[in-house]
């Protein structure tokens, strides 16, 4: 989630501020930003609005692990 993290820092926003935008605690937001916890579509929309960018500019999907047969 480097796009999200980078833009948040450029704007001077803290993880605490962003966590309030999506109504979660800071530790959960931190895990979302690091890619450990999924960010849902409605959360992407709120974060994009707060950062004043289109969702497409920040949204990154965590690659799915493929099973090897």
PDB file of C-alpha atoms in Angstrom:
ATOM      1  CA  UNK A   1       0.000   0.000   0.000  1.00  0.00           C
ATOM      2  CA  UNK A   2       2.872   2.304  -0.824  1.00  0.00           C
ATOM      3  CA  UNK A   3       0.702   4.704  -2.845  1.00  0.00           C
ATOM      4  CA  UNK A   4      -1.602   5.285   0.124  1.00  0.00           C
ATOM      5  CA  UNK A   5       1.238   5.663   2.612  1.00  0.00           C
ATOM      6  CA  UNK A   6       3.225   7.981   0.364  1.00  0.00           C
ATOM      7  CA  UNK A   7       0.285  10.267  -0.388  1.00  0.00           C
ATOM      8  CA  UNK A   8      -0.757  10.356   3.277  1.00  0.00           C
ATOM      9  CA  UNK A   9       2.737  11.504   4.215  1.00  0.00           C
ATOM     10  CA  UNK A  10       2.823  14.079   1.391  1.00  0.00           C
ATOM     11  CA  UNK A  11      -0.397  15.563   2.729  1.00  0.00           C
ATOM     12  CA  UNK A  12       1.026  15.631   6.257  1.00  0.00           C
ATOM     13  CA  UNK A  13      -1.696  13.355   7.644  1.00  0.00           C
ATOM     14  CA  UNK A  14      -1.055  10.975  10.521  1.00  0.00           C
ATOM     15  CA  UNK A  15      -2.210   7.384  10.706  1.00  0.00           C
ATOM     16  CA  UNK A  16      -4.413   8.499  13.595  1.00  0.00           C
ATOM     17  CA  UNK A  17      -6.159  11.055  11.370  1.00  0.00           C
ATOM     18  CA  UNK A  18      -6.700   8.497   8.620  1.00  0.00           C
ATOM     19  CA  UNK A  19      -7.967   5.898  11.092  1.00  0.00           C
ATOM     20  CA  UNK A  20     -10.716   8.305  12.140  1.00  0.00           C
ATOM     21  CA  UNK A  21     -11.739   8.742   8.496  1.00  0.00           C
ATOM     22  CA  UNK A  22     -12.565   5.031   8.237  1.00  0.00           C
ATOM     23  CA  UNK A  23     -13.763   4.680  11.849  1.00  0.00           C
ATOM     24  CA  UNK A  24     -11.127   2.270  13.107  1.00  0.00           C
ATOM     25  CA  UNK A  25      -8.320   2.339  15.636  1.00  0.00           C
ATOM     26  CA  UNK A  26      -4.789   3.370  14.751  1.00  0.00           C
ATOM     27  CA  UNK A  27      -3.292  -0.113  15.076  1.00  0.00           C
ATOM     28  CA  UNK A  28      -5.877  -1.552  12.679  1.00  0.00           C
ATOM     29  CA  UNK A  29      -5.306   1.302  10.224  1.00  0.00           C
ATOM     30  CA  UNK A  30      -1.570   0.675  10.417  1.00  0.00           C
ATOM     31  CA  UNK A  31      -2.117  -2.984   9.538  1.00  0.00           C
ATOM     32  CA  UNK A  32      -4.352  -1.959   6.632  1.00  0.00           C
ATOM     33  CA  UNK A  33      -1.761   0.497   5.332  1.00  0.00           C
ATOM     34  CA  UNK A  34       0.982  -2.129   5.572  1.00  0.00           C
ATOM     35  CA  UNK A  35      -1.141  -4.647   3.670  1.00  0.00           C
ATOM     36  CA  UNK A  36      -1.663  -7.070   6.552  1.00  0.00           C
ATOM     37  CA  UNK A  37      -5.405  -6.343   6.753  1.00  0.00           C
ATOM     38  CA  UNK A  38      -7.741  -5.815   3.804  1.00  0.00           C
ATOM     39  CA  UNK A  39      -9.016  -2.345   2.955  1.00  0.00           C
ATOM     40  CA  UNK A  40     -12.639  -2.589   1.801  1.00  0.00           C
ATOM     41  CA  UNK A  41     -14.050  -0.644  -1.145  1.00  0.00           C
ATOM     42  CA  UNK A  42     -16.016   1.769   1.038  1.00  0.00           C
ATOM     43  CA  UNK A  43     -12.843   2.492   3.018  1.00  0.00           C
ATOM     44  CA  UNK A  44     -10.865   3.114  -0.188  1.00  0.00           C
ATOM     45  CA  UNK A  45     -13.525   5.660  -1.182  1.00  0.00           C
ATOM     46  CA  UNK A  46     -13.335   7.476   2.167  1.00  0.00           C
ATOM     47  CA  UNK A  47      -9.537   7.528   2.101  1.00  0.00           C
ATOM     48  CA  UNK A  48      -9.455   8.809  -1.484  1.00  0.00           C
ATOM     49  CA  UNK A  49     -11.926  11.559  -0.617  1.00  0.00           C
ATOM     50  CA  UNK A  50      -9.835  12.593   2.402  1.00  0.00           C
ATOM     51  CA  UNK A  51      -6.710  12.701   0.228  1.00  0.00           C
ATOM     52  CA  UNK A  52      -8.602  14.469  -2.583  1.00  0.00           C
ATOM     53  CA  UNK A  53      -7.659  11.925  -5.238  1.00  0.00           C
ATOM     54  CA  UNK A  54      -9.533   9.328  -7.314  1.00  0.00           C
ATOM     55  CA  UNK A  55      -9.644   5.872  -5.733  1.00  0.00           C
ATOM     56  CA  UNK A  56      -7.629   4.536  -8.688  1.00  0.00           C
ATOM     57  CA  UNK A  57      -4.677   6.736  -7.659  1.00  0.00           C
ATOM     58  CA  UNK A  58      -4.246   4.996  -4.304  1.00  0.00           C
ATOM     59  CA  UNK A  59      -5.939   1.603  -4.490  1.00  0.00           C
ATOM     60  CA  UNK A  60      -3.634  -1.379  -4.566  1.00  0.00           C
ATOM     61  CA  UNK A  61      -4.722  -4.970  -4.303  1.00  0.00           C
ATOM     62  CA  UNK A  62      -2.602  -7.411  -2.395  1.00  0.00           C
ATOM     63  CA  UNK A  63      -1.581 -10.145  -4.828  1.00  0.00           C
ATOM     64  CA  UNK A  64      -3.333 -13.430  -4.231  1.00  0.00           C
ATOM     65  CA  UNK A  65      -1.140 -16.400  -3.466  1.00  0.00           C
ATOM     66  CA  UNK A  66      -1.587 -19.148  -6.013  1.00  0.00           C
ATOM     67  CA  UNK A  67      -1.649 -22.764  -5.014  1.00  0.00           C
ATOM     68  CA  UNK A  68       0.960 -24.884  -6.668  1.00  0.00           C
ATOM     69  CA  UNK A  69      -0.298 -28.354  -7.553  1.00  0.00           C
TER      70      UNK A  69
END
